[in-house]
Coordinates of C-alpha atoms in Angstrom, one line a residue:
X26 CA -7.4 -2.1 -4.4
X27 CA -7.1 1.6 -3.9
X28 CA -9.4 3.8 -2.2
X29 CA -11.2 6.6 -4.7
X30 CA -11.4 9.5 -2.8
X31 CA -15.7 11.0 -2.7
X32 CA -16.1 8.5 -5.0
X33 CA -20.1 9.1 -5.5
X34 CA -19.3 13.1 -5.6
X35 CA -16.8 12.8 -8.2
X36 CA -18.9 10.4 -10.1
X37 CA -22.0 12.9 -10.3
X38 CA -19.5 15.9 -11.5
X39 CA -18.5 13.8 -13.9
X40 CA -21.3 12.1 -15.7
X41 CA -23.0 16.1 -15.7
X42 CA -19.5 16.6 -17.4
X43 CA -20.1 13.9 -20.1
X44 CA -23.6 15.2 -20.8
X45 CA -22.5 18.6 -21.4
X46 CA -19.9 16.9 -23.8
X47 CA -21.8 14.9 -25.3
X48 CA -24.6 17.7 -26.1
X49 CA -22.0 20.5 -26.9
X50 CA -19.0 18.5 -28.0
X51 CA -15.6 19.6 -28.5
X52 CA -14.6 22.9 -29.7
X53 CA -16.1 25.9 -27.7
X54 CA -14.0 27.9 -25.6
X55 CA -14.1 27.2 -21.7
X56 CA -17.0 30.0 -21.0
X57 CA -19.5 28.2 -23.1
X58 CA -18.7 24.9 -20.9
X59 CA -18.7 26.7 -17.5
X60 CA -22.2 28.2 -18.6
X61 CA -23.4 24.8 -19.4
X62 CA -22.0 22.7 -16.4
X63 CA -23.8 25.3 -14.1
X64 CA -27.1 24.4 -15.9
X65 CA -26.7 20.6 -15.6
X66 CA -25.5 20.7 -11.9
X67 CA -28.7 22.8 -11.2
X68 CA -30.7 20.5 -13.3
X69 CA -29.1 17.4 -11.5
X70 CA -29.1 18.5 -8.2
X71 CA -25.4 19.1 -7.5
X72 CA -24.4 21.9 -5.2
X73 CA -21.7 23.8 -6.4
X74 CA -20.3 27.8 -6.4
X75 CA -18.9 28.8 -9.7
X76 CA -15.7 30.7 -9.9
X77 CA -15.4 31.3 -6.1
X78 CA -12.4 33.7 -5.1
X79 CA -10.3 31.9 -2.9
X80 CA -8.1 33.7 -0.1
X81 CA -4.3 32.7 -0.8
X82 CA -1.8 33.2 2.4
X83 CA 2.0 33.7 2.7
X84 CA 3.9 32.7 6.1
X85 CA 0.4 33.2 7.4
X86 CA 0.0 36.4 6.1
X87 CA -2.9 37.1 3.4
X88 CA -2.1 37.9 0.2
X89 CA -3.8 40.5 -2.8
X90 CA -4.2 37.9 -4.8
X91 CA -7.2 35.3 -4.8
X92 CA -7.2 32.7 -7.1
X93 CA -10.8 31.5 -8.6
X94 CA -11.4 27.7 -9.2
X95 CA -13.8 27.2 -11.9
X96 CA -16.4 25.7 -9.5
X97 CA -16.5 23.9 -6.3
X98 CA -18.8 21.3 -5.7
X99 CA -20.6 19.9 -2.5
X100 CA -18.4 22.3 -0.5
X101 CA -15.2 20.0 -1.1
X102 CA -14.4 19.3 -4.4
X103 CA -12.4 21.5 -7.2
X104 CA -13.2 21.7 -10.6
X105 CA -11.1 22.6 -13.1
X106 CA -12.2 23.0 -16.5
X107 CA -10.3 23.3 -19.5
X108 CA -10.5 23.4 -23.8
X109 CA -7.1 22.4 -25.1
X110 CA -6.1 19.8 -27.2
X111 CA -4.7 17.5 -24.4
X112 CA -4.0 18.3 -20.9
X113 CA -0.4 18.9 -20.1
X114 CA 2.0 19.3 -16.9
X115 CA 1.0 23.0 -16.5
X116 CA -2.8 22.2 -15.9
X117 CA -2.1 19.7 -13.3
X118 CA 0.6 22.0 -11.2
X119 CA -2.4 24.5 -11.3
X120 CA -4.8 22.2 -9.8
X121 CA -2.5 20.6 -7.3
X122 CA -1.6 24.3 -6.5
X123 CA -5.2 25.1 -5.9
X124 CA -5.3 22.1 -3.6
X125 CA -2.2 23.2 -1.8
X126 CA -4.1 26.4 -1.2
X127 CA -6.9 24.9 0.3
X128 CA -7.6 22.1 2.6
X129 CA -9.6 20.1 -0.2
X130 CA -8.5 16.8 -1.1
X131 CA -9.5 16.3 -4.3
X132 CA -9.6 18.2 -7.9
X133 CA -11.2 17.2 -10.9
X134 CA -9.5 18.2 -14.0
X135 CA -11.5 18.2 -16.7
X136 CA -10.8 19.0 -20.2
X137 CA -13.6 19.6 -23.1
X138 CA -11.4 20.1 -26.3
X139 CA -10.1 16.5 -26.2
X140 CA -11.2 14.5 -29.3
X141 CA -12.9 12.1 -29.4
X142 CA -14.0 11.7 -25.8
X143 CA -14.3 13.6 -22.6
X144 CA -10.7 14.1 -20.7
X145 CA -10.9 13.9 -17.2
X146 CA -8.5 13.7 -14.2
X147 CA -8.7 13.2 -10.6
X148 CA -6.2 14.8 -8.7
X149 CA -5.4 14.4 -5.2
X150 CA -3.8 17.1 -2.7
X151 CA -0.3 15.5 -1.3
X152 CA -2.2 14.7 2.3
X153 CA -4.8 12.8 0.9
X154 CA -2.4 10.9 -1.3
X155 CA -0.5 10.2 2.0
X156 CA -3.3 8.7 3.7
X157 CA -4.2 6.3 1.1
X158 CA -0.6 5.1 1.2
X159 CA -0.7 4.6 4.4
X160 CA -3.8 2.8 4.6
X161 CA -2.6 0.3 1.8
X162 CA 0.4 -0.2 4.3
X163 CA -1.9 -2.9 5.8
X164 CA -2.7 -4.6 2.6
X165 CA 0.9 -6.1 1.5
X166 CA 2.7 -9.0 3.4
X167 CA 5.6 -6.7 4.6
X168 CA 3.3 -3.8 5.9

């Protein structure tokens, strides 16, 4: 059995997620969700910043550039929205990236142009994914 990482968090992102989808749908551009998910998480109580700018670092040095998540939710989740057809290698590097760049342990990719359902993906940051490994260790006869 592996271990989900903020299992009730993610959970709560994602069932606002399905009720934007299933009132919208597929087929808007990725705006017209953001707008939306920032009504349902008010409306459902989830605490989130949308499209914070995130301070990126070099050999310890900061860098010009920021990079903006499209939300963050209770203070340690990503969330990652997108509108495409099907998610593809590219949209995970960019969340594991923004993991990378952070010290959070989980994203949530989520894509609203997938047909006929809701597309969603957790990701977790290398450390994280480490940890769990680890943890299982204990649950196989050769440790």
């Amino acid at each position: 059995m592996s271990k989900i990482i903020y299992e009730k968090e993610s959970y709560r992102i994602i069932g606002a997620c399905f009720k934007v989808y299933k009132e919208k749908g597929c087929g808007f551009t990725e705006s017209v969700y953001q707008e939306c998910l920032e009504i349902e998480f008010e409306y459902q109580n989830i605490p989130f910043v949308s499209q914070p700018s995130v301070q990126l670092e070099y050999r310890q040095k900061r860098l010009q550039q920021h990079f903006k998540p499209d939300f963050i939710c209770f203070d340690k989740i990503i969330v990652e929205l997108k509108s495409v057809a099907n998610l593809i290698a590219g949209h995970r590097s960019q969340a594991m990236n923004y993991l990378n760049a952070t010290s959070f342990d989980l994203a949530l990719l989520v894509n609203f142009g997938h047909h006929p359902l809701l597309e969603y993906e957790r990701i977790g940051s290398r450390e994280s994914l480490r940890k769990i490994r680890n943890e299982l260790k204990g649950w196989t006869k050769n440790g």
